[in-house]
CSV table of C-alpha atoms and ligand atoms in Angstrom, one decimal:
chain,number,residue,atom,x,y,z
A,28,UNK,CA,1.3,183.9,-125.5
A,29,UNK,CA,1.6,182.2,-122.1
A,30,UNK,CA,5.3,180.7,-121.6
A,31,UNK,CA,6.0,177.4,-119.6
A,32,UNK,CA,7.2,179.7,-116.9
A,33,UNK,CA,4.4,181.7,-116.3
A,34,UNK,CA,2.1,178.6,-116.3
A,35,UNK,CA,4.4,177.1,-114.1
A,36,UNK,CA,4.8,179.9,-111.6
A,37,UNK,CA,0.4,180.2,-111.9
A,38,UNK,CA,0.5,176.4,-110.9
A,39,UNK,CA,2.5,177.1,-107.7
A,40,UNK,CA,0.4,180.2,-107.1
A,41,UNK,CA,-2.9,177.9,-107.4
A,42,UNK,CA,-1.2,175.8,-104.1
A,43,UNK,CA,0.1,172.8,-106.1
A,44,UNK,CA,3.7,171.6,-105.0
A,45,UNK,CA,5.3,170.7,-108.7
A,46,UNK,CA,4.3,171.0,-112.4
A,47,UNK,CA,5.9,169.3,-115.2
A,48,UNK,CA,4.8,169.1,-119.2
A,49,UNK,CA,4.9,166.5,-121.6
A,50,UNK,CA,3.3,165.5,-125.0
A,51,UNK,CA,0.4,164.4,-125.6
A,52,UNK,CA,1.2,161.4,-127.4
A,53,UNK,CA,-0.8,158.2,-126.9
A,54,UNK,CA,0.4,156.6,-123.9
A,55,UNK,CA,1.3,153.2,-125.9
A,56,UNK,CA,2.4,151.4,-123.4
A,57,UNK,CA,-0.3,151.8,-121.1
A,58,UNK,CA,-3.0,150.4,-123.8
A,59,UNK,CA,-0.8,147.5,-124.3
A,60,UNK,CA,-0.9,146.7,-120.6
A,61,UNK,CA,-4.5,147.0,-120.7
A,62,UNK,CA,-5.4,144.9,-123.3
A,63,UNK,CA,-2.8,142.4,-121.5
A,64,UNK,CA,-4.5,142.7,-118.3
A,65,UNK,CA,-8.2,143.0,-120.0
A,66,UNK,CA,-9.6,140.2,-117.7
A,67,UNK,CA,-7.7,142.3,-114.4
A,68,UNK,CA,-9.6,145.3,-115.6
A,69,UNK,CA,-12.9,144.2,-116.8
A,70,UNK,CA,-14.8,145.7,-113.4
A,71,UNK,CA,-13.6,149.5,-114.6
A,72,UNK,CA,-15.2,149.2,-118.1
A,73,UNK,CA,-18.4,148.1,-116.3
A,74,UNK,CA,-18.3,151.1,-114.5
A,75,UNK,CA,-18.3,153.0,-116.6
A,76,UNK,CA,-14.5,154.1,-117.1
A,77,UNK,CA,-13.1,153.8,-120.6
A,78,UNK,CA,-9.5,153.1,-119.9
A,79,UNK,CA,-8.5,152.2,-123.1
A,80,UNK,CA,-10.0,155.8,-124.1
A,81,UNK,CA,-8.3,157.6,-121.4
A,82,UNK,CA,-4.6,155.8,-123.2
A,83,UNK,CA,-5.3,158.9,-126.0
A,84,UNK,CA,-5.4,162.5,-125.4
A,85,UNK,CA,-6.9,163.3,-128.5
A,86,UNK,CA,-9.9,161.8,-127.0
A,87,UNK,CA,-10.3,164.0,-124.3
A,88,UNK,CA,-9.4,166.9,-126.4
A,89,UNK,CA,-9.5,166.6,-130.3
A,90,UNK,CA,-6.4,168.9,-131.0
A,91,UNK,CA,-4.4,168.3,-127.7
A,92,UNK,CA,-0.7,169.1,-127.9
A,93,UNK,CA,0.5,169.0,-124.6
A,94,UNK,CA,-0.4,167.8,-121.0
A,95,UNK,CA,0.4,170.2,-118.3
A,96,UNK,CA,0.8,167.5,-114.8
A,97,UNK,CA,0.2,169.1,-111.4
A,98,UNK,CA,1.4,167.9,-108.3
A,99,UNK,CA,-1.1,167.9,-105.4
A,100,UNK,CA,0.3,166.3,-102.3
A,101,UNK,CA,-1.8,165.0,-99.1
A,102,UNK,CA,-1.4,163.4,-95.8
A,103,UNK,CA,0.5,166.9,-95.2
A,104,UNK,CA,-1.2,166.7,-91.2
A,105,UNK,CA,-1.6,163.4,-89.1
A,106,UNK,CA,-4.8,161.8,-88.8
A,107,UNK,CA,-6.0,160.5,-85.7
A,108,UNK,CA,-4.8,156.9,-84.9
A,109,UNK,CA,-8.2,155.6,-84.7
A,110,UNK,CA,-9.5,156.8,-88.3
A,111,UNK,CA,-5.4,156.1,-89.7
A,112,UNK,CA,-5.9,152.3,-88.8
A,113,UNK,CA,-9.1,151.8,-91.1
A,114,UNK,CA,-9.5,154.4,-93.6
A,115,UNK,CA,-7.1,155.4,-96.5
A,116,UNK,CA,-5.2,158.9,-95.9
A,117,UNK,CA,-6.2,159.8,-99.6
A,118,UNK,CA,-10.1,159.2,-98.3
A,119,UNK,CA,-9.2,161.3,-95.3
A,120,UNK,CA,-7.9,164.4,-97.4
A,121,UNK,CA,-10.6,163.9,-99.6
A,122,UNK,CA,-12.8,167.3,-99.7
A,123,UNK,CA,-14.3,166.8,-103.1
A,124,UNK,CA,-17.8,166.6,-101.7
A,125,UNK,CA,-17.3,169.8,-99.1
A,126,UNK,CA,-15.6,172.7,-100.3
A,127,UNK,CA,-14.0,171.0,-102.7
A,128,UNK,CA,-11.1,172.9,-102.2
A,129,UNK,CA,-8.9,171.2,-104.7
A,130,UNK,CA,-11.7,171.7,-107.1
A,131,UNK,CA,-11.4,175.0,-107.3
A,132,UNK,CA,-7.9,175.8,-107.5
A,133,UNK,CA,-8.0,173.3,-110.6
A,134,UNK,CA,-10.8,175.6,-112.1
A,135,UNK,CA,-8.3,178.8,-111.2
A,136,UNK,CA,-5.6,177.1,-113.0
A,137,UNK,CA,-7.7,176.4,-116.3
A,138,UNK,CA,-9.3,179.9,-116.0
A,139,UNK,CA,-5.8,181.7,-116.1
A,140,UNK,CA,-5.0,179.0,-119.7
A,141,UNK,CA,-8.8,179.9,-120.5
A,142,UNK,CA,-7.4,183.7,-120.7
A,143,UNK,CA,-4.8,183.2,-122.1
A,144,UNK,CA,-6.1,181.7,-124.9
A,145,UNK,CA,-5.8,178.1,-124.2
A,146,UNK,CA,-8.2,175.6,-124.1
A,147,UNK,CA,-7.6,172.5,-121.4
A,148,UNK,CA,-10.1,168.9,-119.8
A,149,UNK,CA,-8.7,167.3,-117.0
A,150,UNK,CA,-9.9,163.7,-117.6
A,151,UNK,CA,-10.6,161.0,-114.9
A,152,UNK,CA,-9.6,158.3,-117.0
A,153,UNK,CA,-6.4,159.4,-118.4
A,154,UNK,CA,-3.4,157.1,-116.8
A,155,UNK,CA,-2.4,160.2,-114.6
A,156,UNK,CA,0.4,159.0,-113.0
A,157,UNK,CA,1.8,157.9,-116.1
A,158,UNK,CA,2.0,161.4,-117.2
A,159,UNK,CA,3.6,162.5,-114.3
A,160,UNK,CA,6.5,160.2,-115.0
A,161,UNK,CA,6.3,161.1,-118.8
A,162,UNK,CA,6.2,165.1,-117.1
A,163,UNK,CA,9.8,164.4,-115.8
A,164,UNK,CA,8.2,165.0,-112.1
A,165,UNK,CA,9.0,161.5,-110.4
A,166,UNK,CA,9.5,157.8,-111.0
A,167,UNK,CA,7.1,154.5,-110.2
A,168,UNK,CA,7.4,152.3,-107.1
A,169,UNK,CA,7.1,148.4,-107.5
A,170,UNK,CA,3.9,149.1,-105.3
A,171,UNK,CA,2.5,150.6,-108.9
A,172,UNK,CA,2.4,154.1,-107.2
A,173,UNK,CA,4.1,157.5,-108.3
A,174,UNK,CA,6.6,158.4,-106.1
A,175,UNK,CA,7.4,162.5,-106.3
A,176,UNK,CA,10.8,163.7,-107.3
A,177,UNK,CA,10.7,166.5,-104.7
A,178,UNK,CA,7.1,166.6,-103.2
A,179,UNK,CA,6.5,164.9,-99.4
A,180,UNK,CA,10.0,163.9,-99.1
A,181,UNK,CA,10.3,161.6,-102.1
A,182,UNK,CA,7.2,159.8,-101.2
A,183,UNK,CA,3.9,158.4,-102.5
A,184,UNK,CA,1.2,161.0,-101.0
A,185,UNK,CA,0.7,162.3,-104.0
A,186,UNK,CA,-2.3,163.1,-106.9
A,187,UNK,CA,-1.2,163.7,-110.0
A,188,UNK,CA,-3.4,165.6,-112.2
A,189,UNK,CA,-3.1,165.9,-115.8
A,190,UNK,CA,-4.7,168.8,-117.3
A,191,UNK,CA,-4.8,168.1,-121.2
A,192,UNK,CA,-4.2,171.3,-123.5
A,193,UNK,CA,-4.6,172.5,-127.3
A,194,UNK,CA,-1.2,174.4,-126.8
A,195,UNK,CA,2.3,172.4,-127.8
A,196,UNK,CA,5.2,173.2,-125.2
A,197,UNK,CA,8.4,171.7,-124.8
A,198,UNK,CA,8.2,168.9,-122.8
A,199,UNK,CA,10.7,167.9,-119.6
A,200,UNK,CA,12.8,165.0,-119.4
A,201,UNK,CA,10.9,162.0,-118.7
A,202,UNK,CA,11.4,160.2,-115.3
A,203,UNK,CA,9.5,156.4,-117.0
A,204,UNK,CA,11.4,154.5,-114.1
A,205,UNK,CA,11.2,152.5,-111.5
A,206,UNK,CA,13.0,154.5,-108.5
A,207,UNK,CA,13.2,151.3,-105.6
A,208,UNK,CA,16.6,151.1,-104.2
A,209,UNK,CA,18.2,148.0,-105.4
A,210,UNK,CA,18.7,147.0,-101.1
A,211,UNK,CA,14.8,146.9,-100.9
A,212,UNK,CA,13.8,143.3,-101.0
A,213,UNK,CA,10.2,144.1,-102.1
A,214,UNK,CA,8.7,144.7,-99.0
A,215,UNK,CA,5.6,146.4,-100.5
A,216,UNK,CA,4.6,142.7,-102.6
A,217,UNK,CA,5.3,140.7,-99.3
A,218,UNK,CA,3.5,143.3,-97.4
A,219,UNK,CA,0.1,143.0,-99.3
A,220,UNK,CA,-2.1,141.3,-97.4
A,221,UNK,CA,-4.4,139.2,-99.9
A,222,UNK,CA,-1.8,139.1,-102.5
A,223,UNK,CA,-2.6,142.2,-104.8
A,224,UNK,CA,0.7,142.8,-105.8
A,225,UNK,CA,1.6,139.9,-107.9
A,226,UNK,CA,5.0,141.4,-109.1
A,227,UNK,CA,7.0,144.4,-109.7
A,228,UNK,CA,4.6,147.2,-111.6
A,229,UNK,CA,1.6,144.3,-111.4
A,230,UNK,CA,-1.2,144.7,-109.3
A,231,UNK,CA,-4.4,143.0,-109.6
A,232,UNK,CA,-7.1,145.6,-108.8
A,233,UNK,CA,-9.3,143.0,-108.0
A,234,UNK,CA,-7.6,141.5,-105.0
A,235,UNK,CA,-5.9,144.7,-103.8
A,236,UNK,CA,-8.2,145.5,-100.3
A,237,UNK,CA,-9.0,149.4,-101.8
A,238,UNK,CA,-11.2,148.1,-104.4
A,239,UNK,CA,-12.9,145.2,-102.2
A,240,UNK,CA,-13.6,147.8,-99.6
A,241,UNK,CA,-15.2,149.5,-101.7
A,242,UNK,CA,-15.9,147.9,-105.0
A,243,UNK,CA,-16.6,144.3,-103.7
A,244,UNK,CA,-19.8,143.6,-105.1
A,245,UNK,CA,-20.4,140.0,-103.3
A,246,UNK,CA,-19.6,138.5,-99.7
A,247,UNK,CA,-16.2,139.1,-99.4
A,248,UNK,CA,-14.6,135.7,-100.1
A,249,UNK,CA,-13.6,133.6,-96.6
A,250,UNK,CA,-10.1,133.6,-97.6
A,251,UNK,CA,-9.8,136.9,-97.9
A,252,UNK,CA,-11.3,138.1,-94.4
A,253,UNK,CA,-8.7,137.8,-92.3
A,254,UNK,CA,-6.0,139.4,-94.5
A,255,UNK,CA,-8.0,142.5,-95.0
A,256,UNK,CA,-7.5,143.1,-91.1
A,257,UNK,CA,-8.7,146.2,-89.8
A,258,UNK,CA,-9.1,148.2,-93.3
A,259,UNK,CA,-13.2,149.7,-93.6
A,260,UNK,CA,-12.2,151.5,-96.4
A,261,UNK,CA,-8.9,151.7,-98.4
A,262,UNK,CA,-5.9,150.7,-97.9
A,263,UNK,CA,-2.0,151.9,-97.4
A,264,UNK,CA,0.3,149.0,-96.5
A,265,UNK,CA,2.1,148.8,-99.4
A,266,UNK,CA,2.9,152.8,-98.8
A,267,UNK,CA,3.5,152.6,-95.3
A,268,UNK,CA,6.1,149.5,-95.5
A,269,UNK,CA,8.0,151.3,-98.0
A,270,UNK,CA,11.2,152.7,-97.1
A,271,UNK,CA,11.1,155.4,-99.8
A,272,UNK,CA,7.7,156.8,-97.9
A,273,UNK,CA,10.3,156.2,-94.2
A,274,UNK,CA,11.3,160.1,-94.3
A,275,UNK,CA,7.5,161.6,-94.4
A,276,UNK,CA,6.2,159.2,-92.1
A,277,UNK,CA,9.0,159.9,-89.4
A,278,UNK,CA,8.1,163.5,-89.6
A,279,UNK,CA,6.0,165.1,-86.6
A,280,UNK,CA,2.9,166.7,-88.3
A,281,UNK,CA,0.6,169.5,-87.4
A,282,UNK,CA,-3.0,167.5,-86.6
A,283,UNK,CA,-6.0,167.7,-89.1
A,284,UNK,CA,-8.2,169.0,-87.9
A,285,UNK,CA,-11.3,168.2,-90.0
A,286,UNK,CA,-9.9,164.3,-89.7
A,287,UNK,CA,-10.2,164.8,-85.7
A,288,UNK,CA,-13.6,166.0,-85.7
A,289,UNK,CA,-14.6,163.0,-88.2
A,290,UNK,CA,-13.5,161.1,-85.3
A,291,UNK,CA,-16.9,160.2,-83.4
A,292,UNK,CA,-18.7,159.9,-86.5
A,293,UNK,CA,-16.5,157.3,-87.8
A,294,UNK,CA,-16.8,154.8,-84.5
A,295,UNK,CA,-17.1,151.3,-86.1
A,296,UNK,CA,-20.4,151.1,-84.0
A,297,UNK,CA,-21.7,153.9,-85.5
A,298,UNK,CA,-21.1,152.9,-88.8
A,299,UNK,CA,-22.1,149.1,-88.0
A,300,UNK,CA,-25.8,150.9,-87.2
A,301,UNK,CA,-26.1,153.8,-89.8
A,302,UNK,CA,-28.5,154.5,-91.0
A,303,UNK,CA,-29.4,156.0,-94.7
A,304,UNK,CA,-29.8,159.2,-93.3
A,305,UNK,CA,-26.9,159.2,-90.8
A,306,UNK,CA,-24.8,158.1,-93.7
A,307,UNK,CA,-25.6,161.0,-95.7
A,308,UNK,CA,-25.8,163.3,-93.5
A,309,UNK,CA,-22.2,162.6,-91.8
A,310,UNK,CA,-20.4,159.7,-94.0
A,311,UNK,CA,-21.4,160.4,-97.8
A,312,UNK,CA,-19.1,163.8,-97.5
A,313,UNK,CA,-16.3,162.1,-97.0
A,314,UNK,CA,-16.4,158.9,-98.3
A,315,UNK,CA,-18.4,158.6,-101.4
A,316,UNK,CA,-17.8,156.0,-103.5
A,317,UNK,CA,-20.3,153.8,-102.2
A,318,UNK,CA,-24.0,155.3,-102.2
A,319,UNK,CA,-26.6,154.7,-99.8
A,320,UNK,CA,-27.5,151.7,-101.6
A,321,UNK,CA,-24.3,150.3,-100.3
A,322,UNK,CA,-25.3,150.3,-96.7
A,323,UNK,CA,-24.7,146.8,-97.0
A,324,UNK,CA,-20.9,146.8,-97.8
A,325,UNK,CA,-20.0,149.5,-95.0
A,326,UNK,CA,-21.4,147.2,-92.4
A,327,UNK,CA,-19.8,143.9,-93.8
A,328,UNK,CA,-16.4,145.9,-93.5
A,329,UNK,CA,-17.2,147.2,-90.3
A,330,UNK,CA,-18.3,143.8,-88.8
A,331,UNK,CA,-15.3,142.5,-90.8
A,332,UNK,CA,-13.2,144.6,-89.1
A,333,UNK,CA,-15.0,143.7,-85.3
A,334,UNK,CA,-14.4,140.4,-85.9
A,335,UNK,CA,-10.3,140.8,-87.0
A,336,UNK,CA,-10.2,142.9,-83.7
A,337,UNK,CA,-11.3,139.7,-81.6
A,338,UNK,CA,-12.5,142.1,-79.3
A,339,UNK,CA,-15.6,140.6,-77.3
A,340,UNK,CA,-17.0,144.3,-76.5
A,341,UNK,CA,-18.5,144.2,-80.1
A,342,UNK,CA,-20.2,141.2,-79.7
A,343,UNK,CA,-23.5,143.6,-78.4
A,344,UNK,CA,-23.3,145.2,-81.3
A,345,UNK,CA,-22.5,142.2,-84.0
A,346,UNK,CA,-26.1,140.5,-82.5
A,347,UNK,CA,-28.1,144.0,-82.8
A,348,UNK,CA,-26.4,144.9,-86.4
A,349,UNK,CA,-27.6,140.7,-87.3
A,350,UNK,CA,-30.8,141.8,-86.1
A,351,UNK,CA,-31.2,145.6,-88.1
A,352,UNK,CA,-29.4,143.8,-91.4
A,353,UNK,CA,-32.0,142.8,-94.3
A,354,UNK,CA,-29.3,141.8,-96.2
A,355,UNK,CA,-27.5,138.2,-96.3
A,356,UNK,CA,-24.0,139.9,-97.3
A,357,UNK,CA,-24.2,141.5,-94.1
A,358,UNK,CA,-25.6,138.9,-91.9
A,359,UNK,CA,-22.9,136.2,-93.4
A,360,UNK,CA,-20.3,138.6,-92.3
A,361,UNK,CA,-21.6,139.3,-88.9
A,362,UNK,CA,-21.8,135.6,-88.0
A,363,UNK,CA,-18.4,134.9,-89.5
A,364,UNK,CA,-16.8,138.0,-87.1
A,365,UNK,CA,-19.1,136.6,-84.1
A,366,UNK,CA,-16.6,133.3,-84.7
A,367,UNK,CA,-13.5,135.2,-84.7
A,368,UNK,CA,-14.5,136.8,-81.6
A,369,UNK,CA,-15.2,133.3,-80.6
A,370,UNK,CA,-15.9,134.5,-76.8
A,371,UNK,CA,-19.4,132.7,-75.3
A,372,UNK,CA,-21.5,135.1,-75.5
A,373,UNK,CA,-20.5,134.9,-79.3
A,374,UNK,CA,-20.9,131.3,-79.4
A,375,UNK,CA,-24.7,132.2,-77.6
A,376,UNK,CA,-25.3,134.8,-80.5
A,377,UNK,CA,-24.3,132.1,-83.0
A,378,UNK,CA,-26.6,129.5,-81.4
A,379,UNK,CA,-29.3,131.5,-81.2
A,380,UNK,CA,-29.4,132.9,-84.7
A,381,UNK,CA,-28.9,128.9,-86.6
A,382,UNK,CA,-33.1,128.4,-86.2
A,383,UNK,CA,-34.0,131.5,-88.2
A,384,UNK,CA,-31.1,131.8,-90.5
A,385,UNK,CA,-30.9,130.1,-94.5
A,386,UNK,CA,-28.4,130.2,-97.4
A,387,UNK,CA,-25.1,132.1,-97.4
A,388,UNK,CA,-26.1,133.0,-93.5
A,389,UNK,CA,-27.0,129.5,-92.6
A,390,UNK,CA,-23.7,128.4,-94.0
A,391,UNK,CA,-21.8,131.6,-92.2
A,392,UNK,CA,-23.1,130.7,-88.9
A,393,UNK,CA,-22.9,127.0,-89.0
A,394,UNK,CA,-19.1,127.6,-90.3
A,395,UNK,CA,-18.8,130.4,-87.2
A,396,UNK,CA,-20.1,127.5,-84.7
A,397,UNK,CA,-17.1,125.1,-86.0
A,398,UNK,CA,-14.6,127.6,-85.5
A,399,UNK,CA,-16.3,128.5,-81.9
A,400,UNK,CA,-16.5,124.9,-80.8
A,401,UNK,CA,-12.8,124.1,-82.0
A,402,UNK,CA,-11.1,126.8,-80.3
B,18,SF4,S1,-3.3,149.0,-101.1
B,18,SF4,FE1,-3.2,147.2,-99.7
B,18,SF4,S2,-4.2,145.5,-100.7
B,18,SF4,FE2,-3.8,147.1,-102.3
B,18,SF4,S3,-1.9,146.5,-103.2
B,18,SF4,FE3,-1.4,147.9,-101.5
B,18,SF4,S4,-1.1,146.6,-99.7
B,18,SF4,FE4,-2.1,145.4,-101.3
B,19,SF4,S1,8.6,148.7,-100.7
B,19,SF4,FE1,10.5,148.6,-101.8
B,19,SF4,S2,10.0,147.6,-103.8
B,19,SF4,FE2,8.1,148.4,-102.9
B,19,SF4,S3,7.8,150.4,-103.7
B,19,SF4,FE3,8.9,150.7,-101.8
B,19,SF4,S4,11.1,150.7,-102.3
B,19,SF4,FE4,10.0,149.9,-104.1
């Protein structure tokens, strides 16, 4: 029979940084947050991820007794400045769709429980970092991320994964805290740009600049364009402001080197003028959790982006993108950044596109030419 010890010491073998176990009782707590935040969370249900589900172990595994929580730390080499200032680290770690190196040393991890006779799931919708904190293995940051107990310098650059197993085991001392010091004045909540973090341990999903980047299904709301600054895809403010993430981020790290050669790829002009096959081909395996049919949203956060840079070298590209664009998200967002760049031949753009333009770009442009003409 396998002992905590030798499960643990197979879980460091497999590469991951800490292990911790716990039971696998409902996580109560987390349903009743749901089901008090049910409006906050509606847009996960409709995609297909059963939260409320993921609250009960027995779900994922009818006879679960335990949950085994590994540790899997990233941002463990810099990233190139120019991909750092507009994609998520965890995006830029992410090698899920190439290699999938992570992948696999999960699947080592169940094989060796497999062999030794215990059966395991590792669910997407189980609240993972939860766990870890139940798992003894670190506490919760106001910002509503895990923060490891001994893993990247205390910090947040961690995945949790919860691998759910038919096999009781005594379970550590849980960690269910908040770890801020008291002297931080909640930097992360005044930090967030469009107002995510509504208070301590509250975040609302739908405002918070990861899930607009990506999940956003309309025109990104006026309001909200500016404070989404320079962020294409993902977010980490809340992380980076945060004192308990100082220690990592003043360390001098070795360079990634898959991130550096991503670098070209990943020009905001490339992206403004991708097209389906260019996105597959070199974007997709990075970044895939928009599809091809999301085209659209890639170039409104590019040209978003263009415009929050008020740099007037982009304008060039804003008219051509206006011209390639089929789709009125796009185009609204493209006129909008032409009036944030505000320069002439901006103003000329804007001008020149108000004769063929209707609806949501109409508006956009007309809106763009007031801003222009005020400056
Ligand atoms: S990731 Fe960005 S937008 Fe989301 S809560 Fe953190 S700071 Fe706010
Ligand atoms: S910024 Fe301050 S309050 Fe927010 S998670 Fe970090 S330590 Fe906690």
């Amino acid at each position: 029979m396998l002992t905590r010890e030798e499960i643990s010491d197979k879980a460091y073998e497999c590469g991951f940084a800490d292990v911790g176990f716990t039971t696998a009782e409902p996580f109560l707590s987390q349903r009743a947050l749901l089901e008090e935040r049910r409006e906050e969370y509606a847009w996960a249900i409709r995609a297909g991820m059963d939260l409320f589900a993921g609250t009960d172990p027995q779900t994922v595994l009818p006879g679960a007794k335990a949950i085994i929580v590994l540790i899997e730390p990233y941002f463990r080499e810099a990233f190139p400045p120019s991909l750092e200032s507009h994609f998520g680290r965890c995006y830029l770690d992410d090698d899920r769709m190439i290699g999938n190196r992570l992948g696999k040393r999960v699947k080592a991890f169940r094989a060796f429980l497999r062999d030794g006779g215990i059966d395991s799931k590792v669910p997407f919708h189980l609240p993972h970092r939860l766990a870890a904190a139940r798992a003894g293995l670190g506490t919760f940051g106001k910002n509503c991320l895990f923060y490891s107990r001994k893993v990247a310098a205390g910090g947040s650059w961690v995945i949790p994964i919860a691998v759910v197993v038919d096999r009781a085991f005594d379970p550590d001392e849980p960690t269910l805290e908040v770890g801020c010091p008291d002297w931080c004045r909640n930097a992360c909540m005044a930090a967030c740009p469009t107002g995510a973090l509504k208070g301590p341990r509250h975040i609302d999903p739908r405002r918070c600049i990861s899930y607009l980047t990506y999940f956003g299904a309309e025109l990104t709301p006026r309001g909200l364009r500016e404070p989404m600054g320079l962020h294409v895809y993902g977010c980490d403010r809340c992380q980076e402001v945060c004192p308990r993430n100082a220690p990592w981020l003043a360390r001098q790290l070795p360079t990634n080197e898959k991130a550096a050669r991503m670098v070209e790829d990943f020009r905001l002009e490339r992206l403004l003028h991708m097209d389906k096959a260019y996105f597959t081909a070199k974007i997709w395996p990075h970044m895939f959790y928009m599809s091809d049919a999301d085209l659209w949203r890639w170039k409104a956060n590019v040209a978003r982006v263009m415009g929050n840079l008020r740099d007037e070298a982009y304008v060039p590209d804003l008219v051509r993108a206006f011209g390639e664009s089929d789709d009125e998200r796009t185009g609204a967002t493209i006129a909008w950044a032409l009036g944030r760049i505000g320069s002439p031949a901006a103003k000329r753009a804007l001008e020149a596109f108000l004769p063929g333009s209707v609806g949501p770009v109409r508006e956009e442009v007309l809106a763009a030419l007031e801003a222009v003409t005020a400056k």
